[in-house]
């Protein structure tokens, strides 16, 4: 996931790897707290999860991000769709 997010952020060095990893972890936790299944949240091959995490990181990477609102809104929309999709939520039996 780190490589995909770094590519989206257009970062080629390793100077920000720990910050980016922290954002990836925060995105995963936020998705789980919203009801997305942990196995899905941790599936790096799932393109919807990858996109949600990437957009979260794009929103939160810089404190003075002029596009914060746009990316945060996009992330919230993706998160909402994931929490409504039956394949992504915990089922109660």
PDB file of N, CA and C in Angstrom:
ATOM      1  N   UNK A   1       0.830  -1.193   0.000  1.00  0.00           N
ATOM      2  CA  UNK A   1       0.000   0.000   0.000  1.00  0.00           C
ATOM      3  C   UNK A   1       0.875   1.259   0.000  1.00  0.00           C
ATOM      4  N   UNK A   2       2.009   1.197   0.691  1.00  0.00           N
ATOM      5  CA  UNK A   2       2.890   2.359   0.770  1.00  0.00           C
ATOM      6  C   UNK A   2       3.299   2.831  -0.615  1.00  0.00           C
ATOM      7  N   UNK A   3       3.667   1.912  -1.481  1.00  0.00           N
ATOM      8  CA  UNK A   3       4.107   2.280  -2.828  1.00  0.00           C
ATOM      9  C   UNK A   3       2.986   2.960  -3.616  1.00  0.00           C
ATOM     10  N   UNK A   4       1.767   2.454  -3.492  1.00  0.00           N
ATOM     11  CA  UNK A   4       0.630   3.037  -4.219  1.00  0.00           C
ATOM     12  C   UNK A   4       0.329   4.444  -3.720  1.00  0.00           C
ATOM     13  N   UNK A   5       0.377   4.635  -2.414  1.00  0.00           N
ATOM     14  CA  UNK A   5       0.090   5.955  -1.853  1.00  0.00           C
ATOM     15  C   UNK A   5       1.201   6.941  -2.211  1.00  0.00           C
ATOM     16  N   UNK A   6       2.447   6.500  -2.129  1.00  0.00           N
ATOM     17  CA  UNK A   6       3.558   7.386  -2.496  1.00  0.00           C
ATOM     18  C   UNK A   6       3.444   7.807  -3.958  1.00  0.00           C
ATOM     19  N   UNK A   7       3.060   6.892  -4.821  1.00  0.00           N
ATOM     20  CA  UNK A   7       2.871   7.222  -6.238  1.00  0.00           C
ATOM     21  C   UNK A   7       1.774   8.278  -6.392  1.00  0.00           C
ATOM     22  N   UNK A   8       0.676   8.101  -5.681  1.00  0.00           N
ATOM     23  CA  UNK A   8      -0.430   9.067  -5.751  1.00  0.00           C
ATOM     24  C   UNK A   8      -0.019  10.433  -5.213  1.00  0.00           C
ATOM     25  N   UNK A   9       0.835  10.430  -4.200  1.00  0.00           N
ATOM     26  CA  UNK A   9       1.320  11.686  -3.627  1.00  0.00           C
ATOM     27  C   UNK A   9       2.496  12.267  -4.410  1.00  0.00           C
ATOM     28  N   UNK A  10       2.956  11.517  -5.396  1.00  0.00           N
ATOM     29  CA  UNK A  10       4.095  11.907  -6.233  1.00  0.00           C
ATOM     30  C   UNK A  10       5.370  12.089  -5.405  1.00  0.00           C
ATOM     31  N   UNK A  11       5.593  11.137  -4.521  1.00  0.00           N
ATOM     32  CA  UNK A  11       6.775  11.145  -3.672  1.00  0.00           C
ATOM     33  C   UNK A  11       7.658   9.963  -4.070  1.00  0.00           C
ATOM     34  N   UNK A  12       8.913  10.247  -4.344  1.00  0.00           N
ATOM     35  CA  UNK A  12       9.825   9.191  -4.782  1.00  0.00           C
ATOM     36  C   UNK A  12      10.902   8.851  -3.761  1.00  0.00           C
ATOM     37  N   UNK A  13      11.059   9.668  -2.741  1.00  0.00           N
ATOM     38  CA  UNK A  13      12.082   9.370  -1.734  1.00  0.00           C
ATOM     39  C   UNK A  13      11.444   8.702  -0.522  1.00  0.00           C
ATOM     40  N   UNK A  14      12.270   8.394   0.461  1.00  0.00           N
ATOM     41  CA  UNK A  14      11.773   7.692   1.658  1.00  0.00           C
ATOM     42  C   UNK A  14      11.626   8.618   2.869  1.00  0.00           C
ATOM     43  N   UNK A  15      11.812   9.904   2.661  1.00  0.00           N
ATOM     44  CA  UNK A  15      11.820  10.860   3.775  1.00  0.00           C
ATOM     45  C   UNK A  15      10.487  10.903   4.536  1.00  0.00           C
ATOM     46  N   UNK A  16       9.389  10.614   3.865  1.00  0.00           N
ATOM     47  CA  UNK A  16       8.076  10.729   4.494  1.00  0.00           C
ATOM     48  C   UNK A  16       7.408   9.372   4.731  1.00  0.00           C
ATOM     49  N   UNK A  17       8.157   8.293   4.586  1.00  0.00           N
ATOM     50  CA  UNK A  17       7.564   6.960   4.692  1.00  0.00           C
ATOM     51  C   UNK A  17       6.845   6.724   6.012  1.00  0.00           C
ATOM     52  N   UNK A  18       7.435   7.131   7.127  1.00  0.00           N
ATOM     53  CA  UNK A  18       6.783   6.875   8.420  1.00  0.00           C
ATOM     54  C   UNK A  18       5.500   7.686   8.560  1.00  0.00           C
ATOM     55  N   UNK A  19       5.491   8.906   8.061  1.00  0.00           N
ATOM     56  CA  UNK A  19       4.270   9.723   8.106  1.00  0.00           C
ATOM     57  C   UNK A  19       3.187   9.112   7.224  1.00  0.00           C
ATOM     58  N   UNK A  20       3.577   8.651   6.053  1.00  0.00           N
ATOM     59  CA  UNK A  20       2.606   8.048   5.131  1.00  0.00           C
ATOM     60  C   UNK A  20       2.073   6.740   5.705  1.00  0.00           C
ATOM     61  N   UNK A  21       2.939   5.931   6.295  1.00  0.00           N
ATOM     62  CA  UNK A  21       2.495   4.683   6.932  1.00  0.00           C
ATOM     63  C   UNK A  21       1.503   4.978   8.052  1.00  0.00           C
ATOM     64  N   UNK A  22       1.752   6.027   8.806  1.00  0.00           N
ATOM     65  CA  UNK A  22       0.838   6.427   9.872  1.00  0.00           C
ATOM     66  C   UNK A  22      -0.524   6.831   9.306  1.00  0.00           C
ATOM     67  N   UNK A  23      -0.534   7.548   8.203  1.00  0.00           N
ATOM     68  CA  UNK A  23      -1.792   7.936   7.561  1.00  0.00           C
ATOM     69  C   UNK A  23      -2.528   6.713   7.021  1.00  0.00           C
ATOM     70  N   UNK A  24      -1.796   5.767   6.460  1.00  0.00           N
ATOM     71  CA  UNK A  24      -2.410   4.530   5.965  1.00  0.00           C
ATOM     72  C   UNK A  24      -3.068   3.782   7.122  1.00  0.00           C
ATOM     73  N   UNK A  25      -2.365   3.683   8.240  1.00  0.00           N
ATOM     74  CA  UNK A  25      -2.930   3.016   9.423  1.00  0.00           C
ATOM     75  C   UNK A  25      -4.176   3.745   9.926  1.00  0.00           C
ATOM     76  N   UNK A  26      -4.128   5.067   9.937  1.00  0.00           N
ATOM     77  CA  UNK A  26      -5.282   5.862  10.384  1.00  0.00           C
ATOM     78  C   UNK A  26      -6.477   5.646   9.463  1.00  0.00           C
ATOM     79  N   UNK A  27      -6.220   5.590   8.161  1.00  0.00           N
ATOM     80  CA  UNK A  27      -7.306   5.352   7.205  1.00  0.00           C
ATOM     81  C   UNK A  27      -7.927   3.978   7.425  1.00  0.00           C
ATOM     82  N   UNK A  28      -7.079   2.977   7.623  1.00  0.00           N
ATOM     83  CA  UNK A  28      -7.590   1.620   7.874  1.00  0.00           C
ATOM     84  C   UNK A  28      -8.460   1.598   9.140  1.00  0.00           C
ATOM     85  N   UNK A  29      -7.986   2.228  10.197  1.00  0.00           N
ATOM     86  CA  UNK A  29      -8.758   2.273  11.445  1.00  0.00           C
ATOM     87  C   UNK A  29     -10.068   3.023  11.270  1.00  0.00           C
ATOM     88  N   UNK A  30     -10.041   4.117  10.536  1.00  0.00           N
ATOM     89  CA  UNK A  30     -11.266   4.881  10.299  1.00  0.00           C
ATOM     90  C   UNK A  30     -12.289   4.045   9.535  1.00  0.00           C
ATOM     91  N   UNK A  31     -11.826   3.304   8.537  1.00  0.00           N
ATOM     92  CA  UNK A  31     -12.737   2.444   7.784  1.00  0.00           C
ATOM     93  C   UNK A  31     -13.319   1.354   8.678  1.00  0.00           C
ATOM     94  N   UNK A  32     -12.476   0.762   9.530  1.00  0.00           N
ATOM     95  CA  UNK A  32     -12.966  -0.266  10.449  1.00  0.00           C
ATOM     96  C   UNK A  32     -13.971   0.299  11.439  1.00  0.00           C
ATOM     97  N   UNK A  33     -13.684   1.469  11.984  1.00  0.00           N
ATOM     98  CA  UNK A  33     -14.614   2.095  12.921  1.00  0.00           C
ATOM     99  C   UNK A  33     -15.951   2.418  12.264  1.00  0.00           C
ATOM    100  N   UNK A  34     -15.923   2.585  10.965  1.00  0.00           N
ATOM    101  CA  UNK A  34     -17.147   2.884  10.218  1.00  0.00           C
ATOM    102  C   UNK A  34     -17.935   1.628   9.874  1.00  0.00           C
ATOM    103  N   UNK A  35     -17.361   0.464  10.149  1.00  0.00           N
ATOM    104  CA  UNK A  35     -18.080  -0.783   9.911  1.00  0.00           C
ATOM    105  C   UNK A  35     -17.552  -1.638   8.791  1.00  0.00           C
ATOM    106  N   UNK A  36     -16.484  -1.229   8.132  1.00  0.00           N
ATOM    107  CA  UNK A  36     -15.907  -2.042   7.070  1.00  0.00           C
ATOM    108  C   UNK A  36     -15.147  -3.198   7.720  1.00  0.00           C
ATOM    109  N   UNK A  37     -15.350  -4.397   7.203  1.00  0.00           N
ATOM    110  CA  UNK A  37     -14.721  -5.596   7.762  1.00  0.00           C
ATOM    111  C   UNK A  37     -13.207  -5.475   7.772  1.00  0.00           C
ATOM    112  N   UNK A  38     -12.587  -5.944   8.830  1.00  0.00           N
ATOM    113  CA  UNK A  38     -11.134  -5.833   8.966  1.00  0.00           C
ATOM    114  C   UNK A  38     -10.394  -6.611   7.890  1.00  0.00           C
ATOM    115  N   UNK A  39     -10.927  -7.761   7.458  1.00  0.00           N
ATOM    116  CA  UNK A  39     -10.246  -8.500   6.400  1.00  0.00           C
ATOM    117  C   UNK A  39     -10.256  -7.720   5.086  1.00  0.00           C
ATOM    118  N   UNK A  40     -11.309  -6.975   4.843  1.00  0.00           N
ATOM    119  CA  UNK A  40     -11.372  -6.129   3.642  1.00  0.00           C
ATOM    120  C   UNK A  40     -10.437  -4.928   3.774  1.00  0.00           C
ATOM    121  N   UNK A  41     -10.442  -4.304   4.947  1.00  0.00           N
ATOM    122  CA  UNK A  41      -9.609  -3.121   5.179  1.00  0.00           C
ATOM    123  C   UNK A  41      -8.132  -3.447   4.991  1.00  0.00           C
ATOM    124  N   UNK A  42      -7.740  -4.656   5.329  1.00  0.00           N
ATOM    125  CA  UNK A  42      -6.341  -5.056   5.245  1.00  0.00           C
ATOM    126  C   UNK A  42      -5.998  -5.807   3.962  1.00  0.00           C
ATOM    127  N   UNK A  43      -6.928  -5.835   3.020  1.00  0.00           N
ATOM    128  CA  UNK A  43      -6.696  -6.497   1.734  1.00  0.00           C
ATOM    129  C   UNK A  43      -6.119  -5.474   0.747  1.00  0.00           C
ATOM    130  N   UNK A  44      -4.801  -5.490   0.608  1.00  0.00           N
ATOM    131  CA  UNK A  44      -4.137  -4.516  -0.259  1.00  0.00           C
ATOM    132  C   UNK A  44      -4.417  -4.734  -1.740  1.00  0.00           C
ATOM    133  N   UNK A  45      -5.020  -5.864  -2.099  1.00  0.00           N
ATOM    134  CA  UNK A  45      -5.355  -6.098  -3.502  1.00  0.00           C
ATOM    135  C   UNK A  45      -6.734  -5.545  -3.871  1.00  0.00           C
ATOM    136  N   UNK A  46      -7.507  -5.112  -2.884  1.00  0.00           N
ATOM    137  CA  UNK A  46      -8.840  -4.563  -3.134  1.00  0.00           C
ATOM    138  C   UNK A  46      -8.708  -3.119  -3.610  1.00  0.00           C
ATOM    139  N   UNK A  47      -9.106  -2.876  -4.831  1.00  0.00           N
ATOM    140  CA  UNK A  47      -8.916  -1.559  -5.444  1.00  0.00           C
ATOM    141  C   UNK A  47      -9.787  -0.477  -4.806  1.00  0.00           C
ATOM    142  N   UNK A  48     -10.948  -0.816  -4.292  1.00  0.00           N
ATOM    143  CA  UNK A  48     -11.777   0.190  -3.619  1.00  0.00           C
ATOM    144  C   UNK A  48     -11.148   0.613  -2.291  1.00  0.00           C
ATOM    145  N   UNK A  49     -10.615  -0.358  -1.576  1.00  0.00           N
ATOM    146  CA  UNK A  49      -9.922  -0.048  -0.321  1.00  0.00           C
ATOM    147  C   UNK A  49      -8.669   0.773  -0.613  1.00  0.00           C
ATOM    148  N   UNK A  50      -7.917   0.368  -1.616  1.00  0.00           N
ATOM    149  CA  UNK A  50      -6.719   1.119  -1.992  1.00  0.00           C
ATOM    150  C   UNK A  50      -7.063   2.558  -2.342  1.00  0.00           C
ATOM    151  N   UNK A  51      -8.127   2.737  -3.074  1.00  0.00           N
ATOM    152  CA  UNK A  51      -8.524   4.089  -3.474  1.00  0.00           C
ATOM    153  C   UNK A  51      -8.956   4.910  -2.260  1.00  0.00           C
ATOM    154  N   UNK A  52      -9.726   4.323  -1.379  1.00  0.00           N
ATOM    155  CA  UNK A  52     -10.166   5.050  -0.187  1.00  0.00           C
ATOM    156  C   UNK A  52      -8.966   5.470   0.665  1.00  0.00           C
ATOM    157  N   UNK A  53      -8.033   4.558   0.873  1.00  0.00           N
ATOM    158  CA  UNK A  53      -6.849   4.877   1.672  1.00  0.00           C
ATOM    159  C   UNK A  53      -6.011   5.943   0.982  1.00  0.00           C
ATOM    160  N   UNK A  54      -5.859   5.845  -0.313  1.00  0.00           N
ATOM    161  CA  UNK A  54      -5.074   6.824  -1.072  1.00  0.00           C
ATOM    162  C   UNK A  54      -5.692   8.216  -0.968  1.00  0.00           C
ATOM    163  N   UNK A  55      -7.001   8.304  -1.127  1.00  0.00           N
ATOM    164  CA  UNK A  55      -7.675   9.603  -1.054  1.00  0.00           C
ATOM    165  C   UNK A  55      -7.585  10.172   0.359  1.00  0.00           C
ATOM    166  N   UNK A  56      -7.708   9.316   1.362  1.00  0.00           N
ATOM    167  CA  UNK A  56      -7.539   9.762   2.757  1.00  0.00           C
ATOM    168  C   UNK A  56      -6.154  10.375   2.932  1.00  0.00           C
ATOM    169  N   UNK A  57      -5.149   9.690   2.435  1.00  0.00           N
ATOM    170  CA  UNK A  57      -3.773  10.179   2.569  1.00  0.00           C
ATOM    171  C   UNK A  57      -3.560  11.474   1.792  1.00  0.00           C
ATOM    172  N   UNK A  58      -4.167  11.580   0.621  1.00  0.00           N
ATOM    173  CA  UNK A  58      -4.037  12.821  -0.154  1.00  0.00           C
ATOM    174  C   UNK A  58      -4.680  13.993   0.580  1.00  0.00           C
ATOM    175  N   UNK A  59      -5.732  13.734   1.305  1.00  0.00           N
ATOM    176  CA  UNK A  59      -6.394  14.802   2.058  1.00  0.00           C
ATOM    177  C   UNK A  59      -5.568  15.231   3.256  1.00  0.00           C
ATOM    178  N   UNK A  60      -4.968  14.280   3.948  1.00  0.00           N
ATOM    179  CA  UNK A  60      -4.342  14.558   5.239  1.00  0.00           C
ATOM    180  C   UNK A  60      -2.829  14.694   5.215  1.00  0.00           C
ATOM    181  N   UNK A  61      -2.199  14.541   4.068  1.00  0.00           N
ATOM    182  CA  UNK A  61      -0.733  14.533   4.032  1.00  0.00           C
ATOM    183  C   UNK A  61      -0.114  15.874   4.404  1.00  0.00           C
ATOM    184  N   UNK A  62      -0.690  16.947   3.971  1.00  0.00           N
ATOM    185  CA  UNK A  62      -0.110  18.264   4.227  1.00  0.00           C
ATOM    186  C   UNK A  62      -1.069  19.106   5.065  1.00  0.00           C
ATOM    187  N   UNK A  63      -0.512  19.859   6.002  1.00  0.00           N
ATOM    188  CA  UNK A  63      -1.355  20.710   6.849  1.00  0.00           C
ATOM    189  C   UNK A  63      -1.980  21.870   6.087  1.00  0.00           C
ATOM    190  N   UNK A  64      -1.318  22.313   5.049  1.00  0.00           N
ATOM    191  CA  UNK A  64      -1.832  23.457   4.278  1.00  0.00           C
ATOM    192  C   UNK A  64      -2.293  23.026   2.884  1.00  0.00           C
ATOM    193  N   UNK A  65      -2.944  21.878   2.817  1.00  0.00           N
ATOM    194  CA  UNK A  65      -3.411  21.319   1.561  1.00  0.00           C
ATOM    195  C   UNK A  65      -4.592  22.127   1.026  1.00  0.00           C
ATOM    196  N   UNK A  66      -4.427  22.816  -0.107  1.00  0.00           N
ATOM    197  CA  UNK A  66      -5.546  23.601  -0.648  1.00  0.00           C
ATOM    198  C   UNK A  66      -6.689  22.732  -1.165  1.00  0.00           C
ATOM    199  N   UNK A  67      -6.418  21.445  -1.406  1.00  0.00           N
ATOM    200  CA  UNK A  67      -7.439  20.533  -1.912  1.00  0.00           C
ATOM    201  C   UNK A  67      -8.021  19.631  -0.821  1.00  0.00           C
ATOM    202  N   UNK A  68      -7.782  19.983   0.440  1.00  0.00           N
ATOM    203  CA  UNK A  68      -8.232  19.150   1.545  1.00  0.00           C
ATOM    204  C   UNK A  68      -9.732  18.847   1.466  1.00  0.00           C
ATOM    205  N   UNK A  69     -10.538  19.852   1.309  1.00  0.00           N
ATOM    206  CA  UNK A  69     -12.000  19.662   1.304  1.00  0.00           C
ATOM    207  C   UNK A  69     -12.438  18.705   0.202  1.00  0.00           C
ATOM    208  N   UNK A  70     -11.861  18.857  -0.957  1.00  0.00           N
ATOM    209  CA  UNK A  70     -12.219  18.001  -2.096  1.00  0.00           C
ATOM    210  C   UNK A  70     -11.864  16.542  -1.816  1.00  0.00           C
ATOM    211  N   UNK A  71     -10.636  16.309  -1.322  1.00  0.00           N
ATOM    212  CA  UNK A  71     -10.214  14.940  -1.038  1.00  0.00           C
ATOM    213  C   UNK A  71     -10.953  14.355   0.166  1.00  0.00           C
ATOM    214  N   UNK A  72     -11.176  15.146   1.184  1.00  0.00           N
ATOM    215  CA  UNK A  72     -11.901  14.667   2.365  1.00  0.00           C
ATOM    216  C   UNK A  72     -13.332  14.282   1.998  1.00  0.00           C
ATOM    217  N   UNK A  73     -13.954  15.079   1.160  1.00  0.00           N
ATOM    218  CA  UNK A  73     -15.311  14.777   0.698  1.00  0.00           C
ATOM    219  C   UNK A  73     -15.328  13.496  -0.135  1.00  0.00           C
ATOM    220  N   UNK A  74     -14.335  13.334  -0.987  1.00  0.00           N
ATOM    221  CA  UNK A  74     -14.236  12.128  -1.804  1.00  0.00           C
ATOM    222  C   UNK A  74     -14.039  10.893  -0.928  1.00  0.00           C
ATOM    223  N   UNK A  75     -13.184  11.010   0.085  1.00  0.00           N
ATOM    224  CA  UNK A  75     -12.970   9.900   1.007  1.00  0.00           C
ATOM    225  C   UNK A  75     -14.263   9.553   1.752  1.00  0.00           C
ATOM    226  N   UNK A  76     -14.950  10.551   2.247  1.00  0.00           N
ATOM    227  CA  UNK A  76     -16.204  10.309   2.971  1.00  0.00           C
ATOM    228  C   UNK A  76     -17.225   9.611   2.082  1.00  0.00           C
ATOM    229  N   UNK A  77     -17.269   9.998   0.826  1.00  0.00           N
ATOM    230  CA  UNK A  77     -18.186   9.359  -0.120  1.00  0.00           C
ATOM    231  C   UNK A  77     -17.799   7.895  -0.351  1.00  0.00           C
ATOM    232  N   UNK A  78     -16.522   7.635  -0.553  1.00  0.00           N
ATOM    233  CA  UNK A  78     -16.060   6.253  -0.720  1.00  0.00           C
ATOM    234  C   UNK A  78     -16.342   5.425   0.524  1.00  0.00           C
ATOM    235  N   UNK A  79     -16.080   5.988   1.678  1.00  0.00           N
ATOM    236  CA  UNK A  79     -16.318   5.282   2.940  1.00  0.00           C
ATOM    237  C   UNK A  79     -17.809   4.961   3.090  1.00  0.00           C
ATOM    238  N   UNK A  80     -18.644   5.912   2.759  1.00  0.00           N
ATOM    239  CA  UNK A  80     -20.090   5.700   2.857  1.00  0.00           C
ATOM    240  C   UNK A  80     -20.519   4.556   1.929  1.00  0.00           C
ATOM    241  N   UNK A  81     -20.002   4.531   0.713  1.00  0.00           N
ATOM    242  CA  UNK A  81     -20.347   3.458  -0.217  1.00  0.00           C
ATOM    243  C   UNK A  81     -19.866   2.100   0.295  1.00  0.00           C
ATOM    244  N   UNK A  82     -18.667   2.061   0.850  1.00  0.00           N
ATOM    245  CA  UNK A  82     -18.150   0.803   1.383  1.00  0.00           C
ATOM    246  C   UNK A  82     -18.996   0.298   2.547  1.00  0.00           C
ATOM    247  N   UNK A  83     -19.462   1.207   3.391  1.00  0.00           N
ATOM    248  CA  UNK A  83     -20.256   0.787   4.552  1.00  0.00           C
ATOM    249  C   UNK A  83     -21.674   0.375   4.167  1.00  0.00           C
ATOM    250  N   UNK A  84     -22.071   0.686   2.952  1.00  0.00           N
ATOM    251  CA  UNK A  84     -23.393   0.278   2.473  1.00  0.00           C
ATOM    252  C   UNK A  84     -23.348  -0.992   1.627  1.00  0.00           C
ATOM    253  N   UNK A  85     -22.146  -1.385   1.212  1.00  0.00           N
ATOM    254  CA  UNK A  85     -21.988  -2.571   0.363  1.00  0.00           C
ATOM    255  C   UNK A  85     -21.935  -3.827   1.233  1.00  0.00           C
ATOM    256  N   UNK A  86     -22.772  -4.776   0.932  1.00  0.00           N
ATOM    257  CA  UNK A  86     -22.862  -5.990   1.723  1.00  0.00           C
ATOM    258  C   UNK A  86     -21.573  -6.771   1.836  1.00  0.00           C
ATOM    259  N   UNK A  87     -20.748  -6.762   0.812  1.00  0.00           N
ATOM    260  CA  UNK A  87     -19.498  -7.510   0.827  1.00  0.00           C
ATOM    261  C   UNK A  87     -18.458  -6.894   1.749  1.00  0.00           C
ATOM    262  N   UNK A  88     -18.638  -5.667   2.172  1.00  0.00           N
ATOM    263  CA  UNK A  88     -17.638  -4.952   2.940  1.00  0.00           C
ATOM    264  C   UNK A  88     -17.977  -4.770   4.426  1.00  0.00           C
ATOM    265  N   UNK A  89     -19.178  -5.121   4.814  1.00  0.00           N
ATOM    266  CA  UNK A  89     -19.573  -4.880   6.211  1.00  0.00           C
ATOM    267  C   UNK A  89     -19.713  -6.188   6.974  1.00  0.00           C
ATOM    268  N   UNK A  90     -19.578  -6.069   8.291  1.00  0.00           N
ATOM    269  CA  UNK A  90     -19.780  -7.221   9.170  1.00  0.00           C
ATOM    270  C   UNK A  90     -21.268  -7.569   9.165  1.00  0.00           C
ATOM    271  N   UNK A  91     -21.558  -8.836   9.104  1.00  0.00           N
ATOM    272  CA  UNK A  91     -22.953  -9.264   9.161  1.00  0.00           C
ATOM    273  C   UNK A  91     -23.234  -9.827  10.547  1.00  0.00           C
ATOM    274  N   UNK A  92     -24.374  -9.495  11.070  1.00  0.00           N
ATOM    275  CA  UNK A  92     -24.798  -9.994  12.371  1.00  0.00           C
ATOM    276  C   UNK A  92     -25.722 -11.164  12.153  1.00  0.00           C
ATOM    277  N   UNK A  93     -25.389 -12.279  12.777  1.00  0.00           N
ATOM    278  CA  UNK A  93     -26.213 -13.501  12.606  1.00  0.00           C
ATOM    279  C   UNK A  93     -27.084 -13.749  13.789  1.00  0.00           C
TER     280      UNK A  93
END
